[in-house]
Short mmCIF file of C-alpha atoms in Angstrom, two decimals:
data_model
loop_
_atom_site.label_atom_id
_atom_site.label_comp_id
_atom_site.label_asym_id
_atom_site.label_seq_id
_atom_site.Cartn_x
_atom_site.Cartn_y
_atom_site.Cartn_z
CA LEU M 1 -40.01 -16.35 36.19
CA TYR M 2 -39.17 -12.67 36.58
CA PRO M 3 -35.67 -12.16 38.05
CA SER M 4 -35.75 -11.16 41.72
CA LYS M 5 -32.77 -8.83 41.27
CA HIS M 6 -35.23 -6.11 40.23
CA VAL M 7 -36.88 -6.27 43.66
CA SER M 8 -35.13 -4.79 46.65
CA ALA M 9 -34.16 -7.01 49.57
CA GLU M 10 -36.46 -4.98 51.83
CA ASP M 11 -39.46 -5.57 49.56
CA VAL M 12 -38.68 -9.28 49.30
CA GLU M 13 -38.54 -9.60 53.08
CA ARG M 14 -41.70 -7.52 53.55
CA ILE M 15 -43.66 -9.66 51.10
CA ARG M 16 -42.31 -12.88 52.58
CA MET M 17 -43.34 -11.87 56.13
CA GLY M 18 -46.84 -10.97 55.01
CA ILE M 19 -47.33 -13.62 52.37
CA ARG M 20 -50.42 -15.07 54.07
CA ASP M 21 -52.09 -11.66 54.06
CA LEU M 22 -52.46 -12.03 50.30
CA ASP M 23 -54.59 -15.16 50.61
CA LYS M 24 -57.84 -13.31 51.20
CA GLY M 25 -57.52 -11.56 47.85
CA LEU M 26 -56.60 -14.65 45.85
CA GLY M 27 -58.48 -17.50 44.28
CA ALA M 28 -57.32 -21.09 44.23
CA TYR M 29 -55.05 -21.73 41.25
CA PRO M 30 -56.58 -24.48 39.07
CA LEU M 31 -53.89 -27.13 39.40
CA ASP M 32 -56.25 -30.00 38.68
CA GLY M 33 -57.47 -31.14 35.27
CA GLY M 34 -54.57 -33.35 34.30
CA SER M 35 -52.86 -32.74 30.97
CA ASN M 36 -55.75 -30.53 29.81
CA GLY M 37 -55.92 -28.45 32.97
CA THR M 38 -55.10 -24.75 33.13
CA TYR M 39 -51.74 -25.26 34.82
CA ALA M 40 -50.59 -27.94 32.38
CA ARG M 41 -51.67 -25.85 29.38
CA TRP M 42 -49.84 -22.81 30.74
CA GLN M 43 -46.68 -24.87 31.15
CA LYS M 44 -46.90 -25.97 27.53
CA LEU M 45 -47.44 -22.38 26.38
CA THR M 46 -44.42 -21.04 28.31
CA GLY M 47 -42.08 -24.01 28.65
CA TYR M 48 -39.20 -22.48 26.70
CA ILE M 49 -39.35 -19.04 28.38
CA THR M 50 -36.55 -18.42 30.90
CA PRO M 51 -35.91 -15.67 33.47
CA GLU M 52 -32.89 -14.53 31.45
CA MET M 53 -35.09 -14.18 28.39
CA LEU M 54 -37.62 -12.03 30.25
CA ASP M 55 -34.81 -9.82 31.51
CA LEU M 56 -33.52 -9.37 27.96
CA LEU M 57 -36.73 -8.93 26.00
CA LEU M 58 -39.11 -7.08 28.31
CA PRO M 59 -38.89 -3.33 29.07
CA PRO M 60 -37.17 -2.25 32.31
CA ASN M 61 -38.72 -3.73 35.46
CA GLY M 62 -40.63 -6.22 33.31
CA GLU M 63 -43.59 -3.87 32.89
CA PHE M 64 -45.44 -3.31 29.63
CA SER M 65 -48.85 -2.23 28.41
CA SER M 66 -50.88 -2.52 25.24
CA ALA M 67 -49.06 0.61 24.01
CA THR M 68 -45.51 -0.75 24.48
CA GLY M 69 -43.64 -0.63 21.18
CA SER M 70 -40.76 -2.51 19.61
CA VAL M 71 -37.86 -2.11 17.22
CA TYR M 72 -40.22 -2.64 14.28
CA GLU M 73 -42.24 0.46 15.10
CA ASP M 74 -39.04 2.45 15.59
CA GLU M 75 -37.90 1.26 12.15
CA GLU M 76 -41.15 2.34 10.51
CA MET M 77 -40.97 5.73 12.23
CA GLU M 78 -37.42 6.22 10.98
CA LYS M 79 -38.51 5.42 7.44
CA ALA M 80 -41.38 7.88 7.69
CA GLN M 81 -39.06 10.59 8.98
CA LYS M 82 -36.65 10.04 6.13
CA ALA M 83 -39.48 10.16 3.61
CA LEU M 84 -40.53 13.51 5.05
CA ASN M 85 -36.91 14.71 5.18
CA GLN M 86 -37.25 15.18 8.92
CA SER M 87 -34.49 12.83 10.06
CA SER M 88 -31.34 14.22 11.60
CA ASP M 89 -27.82 12.86 12.11
CA LYS M 90 -28.54 12.31 15.78
CA PRO M 91 -32.08 11.08 16.42
CA THR M 92 -33.90 12.51 19.38
CA GLU M 93 -34.67 9.99 22.08
CA SER M 94 -38.34 10.03 22.88
CA SER M 95 -39.58 10.13 26.45
CA ASP M 96 -40.98 6.60 26.14
CA SER M 97 -37.94 5.13 24.36
CA LEU M 98 -37.44 2.66 27.22
CA ASP M 99 -40.99 1.34 26.82
CA ARG M 100 -39.88 -1.12 24.15
CA PHE M 101 -39.65 -4.86 23.74
CA ASN M 102 -36.13 -5.88 22.84
CA PHE M 103 -37.26 -8.42 20.28
CA THR M 104 -34.80 -10.02 17.89
CA HIS M 105 -34.98 -7.98 14.70
CA CYS M 106 -35.97 -10.22 11.77
CA ASN M 107 -35.60 -8.41 8.45
CA ILE M 108 -37.67 -10.87 6.45
CA ARG M 109 -37.43 -8.78 3.29
CA ARG M 110 -33.62 -9.03 3.30
CA SER M 111 -33.06 -12.69 4.06
CA PHE M 112 -29.96 -13.20 1.92
CA PRO M 113 -26.23 -12.49 2.47
CA THR M 114 -24.57 -9.20 1.64
CA ASN M 115 -23.10 -9.26 -1.87
CA ALA M 116 -25.15 -12.36 -2.67
CA SER M 117 -25.32 -13.53 -6.26
CA PRO M 118 -28.60 -13.04 -8.17
CA GLU M 119 -29.25 -16.78 -7.80
CA ASP M 120 -28.81 -16.64 -4.01
CA ILE M 121 -30.98 -13.54 -3.75
CA ARG M 122 -33.79 -15.36 -5.56
CA LYS M 123 -33.30 -18.51 -3.50
CA TYR M 124 -33.08 -16.97 -0.04
CA SER M 125 -35.79 -14.41 -0.65
CA ARG M 126 -38.18 -17.37 -0.61
CA ASP M 127 -36.20 -19.81 1.56
CA LYS M 128 -35.42 -18.16 4.92
CA SER M 129 -32.80 -20.76 5.89
CA TRP M 130 -29.81 -18.43 5.59
CA LEU M 131 -31.45 -15.79 7.79
CA LEU M 132 -32.57 -18.42 10.30
CA LYS M 133 -29.08 -19.86 10.68
CA THR M 134 -27.55 -16.38 10.88
CA LEU M 135 -29.89 -15.30 13.69
CA LEU M 136 -29.47 -18.59 15.53
CA SER M 137 -25.75 -17.90 15.62
CA SER M 138 -25.75 -14.16 16.27
CA ARG M 139 -28.74 -13.80 18.60
CA TRP M 140 -29.82 -17.16 20.00
CA HIS M 141 -26.40 -18.68 20.80
CA ASN M 142 -27.07 -21.58 18.40
CA ASN M 143 -29.77 -22.71 20.79
CA PRO M 144 -33.12 -23.27 19.01
CA HIS M 145 -34.88 -23.31 22.37
CA GLU M 146 -34.15 -19.60 22.75
CA LEU M 147 -35.97 -18.95 19.49
CA LEU M 148 -38.90 -21.08 20.65
CA GLY M 149 -38.98 -19.19 23.93
CA GLU M 150 -39.15 -15.86 22.11
CA LEU M 151 -41.99 -17.21 19.97
CA GLN M 152 -43.85 -18.29 23.10
CA LEU M 153 -43.28 -14.93 24.79
CA ALA M 154 -44.58 -13.04 21.75
CA PHE M 155 -47.75 -15.16 21.86
CA VAL M 156 -48.27 -14.53 25.57
CA ILE M 157 -47.78 -10.80 24.98
CA ILE M 158 -50.56 -10.95 22.38
CA PHE M 159 -53.17 -12.72 24.46
CA VAL M 160 -52.28 -11.68 27.99
CA GLY M 161 -50.97 -8.20 27.26
CA GLN M 162 -53.22 -7.47 24.25
CA ASN M 163 -50.20 -5.91 22.56
CA PHE M 164 -49.97 -5.51 18.77
CA SER M 165 -46.16 -5.53 18.82
CA GLY M 166 -46.30 -9.10 20.10
CA LEU M 167 -48.51 -10.10 17.17
CA GLU M 168 -46.16 -8.52 14.64
CA HIS M 169 -43.12 -10.26 16.09
CA TRP M 170 -44.96 -13.58 16.31
CA LYS M 171 -45.74 -13.32 12.60
CA PHE M 172 -42.13 -12.44 11.75
CA LEU M 173 -40.87 -15.49 13.68
CA MET M 174 -43.47 -17.70 12.00
CA ASN M 175 -42.32 -16.48 8.60
CA LEU M 176 -38.68 -16.98 9.55
CA THR M 177 -39.09 -20.57 10.73
CA LEU M 178 -41.88 -22.04 8.61
CA CYS M 179 -40.54 -20.77 5.29
CA CYS M 180 -37.26 -22.72 5.43
CA ALA M 181 -36.45 -25.47 2.94
CA GLU M 182 -32.68 -25.87 3.11
CA ALA M 183 -32.69 -25.96 6.93
CA LEU M 184 -34.93 -29.04 6.84
CA GLU M 185 -31.96 -30.99 5.49
CA ASP M 186 -30.27 -30.53 8.89
CA LYS M 187 -31.41 -33.39 11.14
CA THR M 188 -30.28 -31.58 14.28
CA LEU M 189 -32.39 -28.53 13.45
CA VAL M 190 -35.33 -30.76 12.66
CA SER M 191 -35.22 -32.48 16.06
CA GLN M 192 -34.31 -29.39 18.12
CA LEU M 193 -36.33 -26.72 16.29
CA PHE M 194 -38.87 -27.81 13.69
CA VAL M 195 -40.50 -30.70 15.57
CA PRO M 196 -40.99 -28.72 18.82
CA LEU M 197 -41.96 -25.67 16.73
CA VAL M 198 -44.96 -27.47 15.24
CA ARG M 199 -45.94 -28.69 18.71
CA VAL M 200 -45.69 -25.17 20.14
CA LEU M 201 -47.76 -23.84 17.26
CA CYS M 202 -50.42 -26.51 17.80
CA MET M 203 -50.67 -25.53 21.46
CA GLN M 204 -50.96 -21.86 20.55
CA LEU M 205 -53.63 -22.46 17.91
CA ALA M 206 -55.55 -24.60 20.40
CA GLU M 207 -55.67 -21.60 22.77
CA CYS M 208 -56.67 -19.09 20.08
CA PRO M 209 -60.21 -17.72 20.25
CA GLN M 210 -62.28 -18.69 17.21
CA GLU M 211 -62.60 -15.09 16.03
CA PHE M 212 -58.84 -14.45 16.17
CA ALA M 213 -57.92 -17.57 14.28
CA ALA M 214 -60.62 -16.93 11.69
CA SER M 215 -59.32 -13.42 11.03
CA VAL M 216 -55.72 -14.62 10.74
CA LEU M 217 -56.63 -17.62 8.58
CA GLU M 218 -59.09 -15.86 6.29
CA GLN M 219 -58.42 -12.12 6.14
CA ASP M 220 -54.70 -11.70 5.48
CA ASN M 221 -54.21 -15.44 4.81
CA PHE M 222 -50.89 -15.34 6.67
CA ILE M 223 -51.18 -18.57 8.63
CA ALA M 224 -52.45 -20.45 5.60
CA VAL M 225 -49.54 -19.29 3.47
CA VAL M 226 -46.75 -20.12 5.95
CA LEU M 227 -48.25 -23.48 6.95
CA GLU M 228 -48.66 -24.51 3.32
CA THR M 229 -45.07 -23.43 2.69
CA LEU M 230 -43.92 -25.71 5.51
CA VAL M 231 -45.98 -28.64 4.20
CA LEU M 232 -44.60 -28.24 0.68
CA ASN M 233 -41.02 -27.87 1.90
CA VAL M 234 -41.33 -31.05 3.97
CA TYR M 235 -42.85 -32.91 1.02
CA GLU M 236 -39.95 -31.87 -1.23
CA CYS M 237 -37.24 -32.53 1.39
CA SER M 238 -34.63 -35.04 0.26
CA VAL M 239 -34.13 -36.54 3.74
CA ASP M 240 -36.52 -39.45 4.23
CA GLU M 241 -36.27 -39.37 8.02
CA THR M 242 -37.19 -35.69 8.08
CA ARG M 243 -40.24 -36.25 5.89
CA THR M 244 -41.46 -39.11 8.05
CA THR M 245 -40.92 -37.25 11.32
CA MET M 246 -42.40 -33.95 10.19
CA ASP M 247 -45.37 -35.56 8.45
CA LYS M 248 -46.43 -37.06 11.79
CA GLU M 249 -46.29 -33.65 13.48
CA ILE M 250 -48.11 -31.93 10.61
CA ALA M 251 -50.85 -34.59 10.71
CA VAL M 252 -51.60 -33.64 14.32
CA MET M 253 -51.78 -29.97 13.36
CA ARG M 254 -53.98 -30.75 10.33
CA LYS M 255 -56.44 -32.57 12.59
CA LEU M 256 -56.53 -29.62 15.01
CA LEU M 257 -57.21 -27.14 12.21
CA GLU M 258 -60.02 -29.26 10.84
CA GLU M 259 -61.70 -29.95 14.18
CA LYS M 260 -61.42 -26.48 15.72
CA PHE M 261 -61.49 -24.14 12.74
CA SER M 262 -63.03 -26.27 9.97
CA TRP M 263 -60.02 -25.42 7.82
CA THR M 264 -58.26 -28.03 5.70
CA LEU M 265 -54.49 -27.87 5.36
CA ALA M 266 -53.60 -29.23 1.93
CA THR M 267 -51.18 -32.11 1.55
CA GLY M 268 -47.74 -31.77 0.02
CA ARG M 269 -48.85 -33.63 -3.09
CA GLN M 270 -51.77 -31.23 -3.60
CA LEU M 271 -49.58 -28.18 -3.07
CA GLN M 272 -46.92 -29.46 -5.46
CA ALA M 273 -49.57 -30.10 -8.13
CA ASP M 274 -50.84 -26.53 -7.69
CA ALA M 275 -47.27 -25.20 -7.91
CA ASP M 276 -46.63 -27.21 -11.09
CA THR M 277 -49.81 -25.79 -12.62
CA GLU M 278 -48.73 -22.24 -11.86
CA ASP M 279 -45.23 -22.86 -13.18
CA GLY M 280 -46.70 -24.28 -16.36
CA GLU M 281 -49.67 -22.11 -17.29
CA TYR M 282 -48.53 -18.90 -15.63
CA ALA M 283 -44.76 -19.22 -15.93
CA PRO M 284 -42.88 -16.26 -17.49
CA GLN M 285 -42.56 -16.56 -21.24
CA VAL M 286 -39.20 -16.21 -22.99
CA VAL M 287 -39.40 -14.27 -26.23
CA HIS M 288 -36.54 -14.61 -28.74
CA MET M 289 -35.91 -11.44 -30.73
CA ASP M 290 -34.76 -11.86 -34.34
#
């Protein structure tokens, strides 16, 4: 997938002329196995990744290591410098500033419009639909497949590159997409983004080692929270077709979670009952002052 423009014509010709010399150091690629074979699984894990995407998101020459950073780490460093009053008007470019993934920056904590009303701030702080649609337009050319490709690349960076920046970005994208309620009213987004998103996530979870999934599911509870948010949002969606379509996809994921991780994903009805209980017993109390 990596663009050949980064390889000189001389190197391309040299490799082509001696291509058979590489055979003695290679093993046979496992193309067999049908739909569950290694090759078929790899295609499902990377099907939305394009050469243009690799050129945009990876560091120069497509090389990265477990220490390669991202815009999120740069952001945290900048905050730390400001807190220590060490920032300057013109930041100094570090020697490894090019060793960065050019991930789409998702500011999950500020997921509402500038000058938003208090009502919109409350709404879009929980419902990431406004931020999702904004990034689809400004970064992903209104093409949901570009978002899905970036999600797939982040996952590959985690498990192939053992890179923490990939994990952080994967979690940001999961939060961005699975915590949308308003966007589920858009049938086009449902068919082009949310349905394939659940399928991509199922494939990724199926490839996760038991220990990784257990730590993500149980320790910080992140996956549980965002998946339950999706289930509840689908259950409360006003579009019947969306509920029917998404419920089928979620049922497949629920079965996977139960069989592989012995973890039960609650139904929308159960989650709504829990939410109603919290809103009732633990809802803020209004006190009238005489």
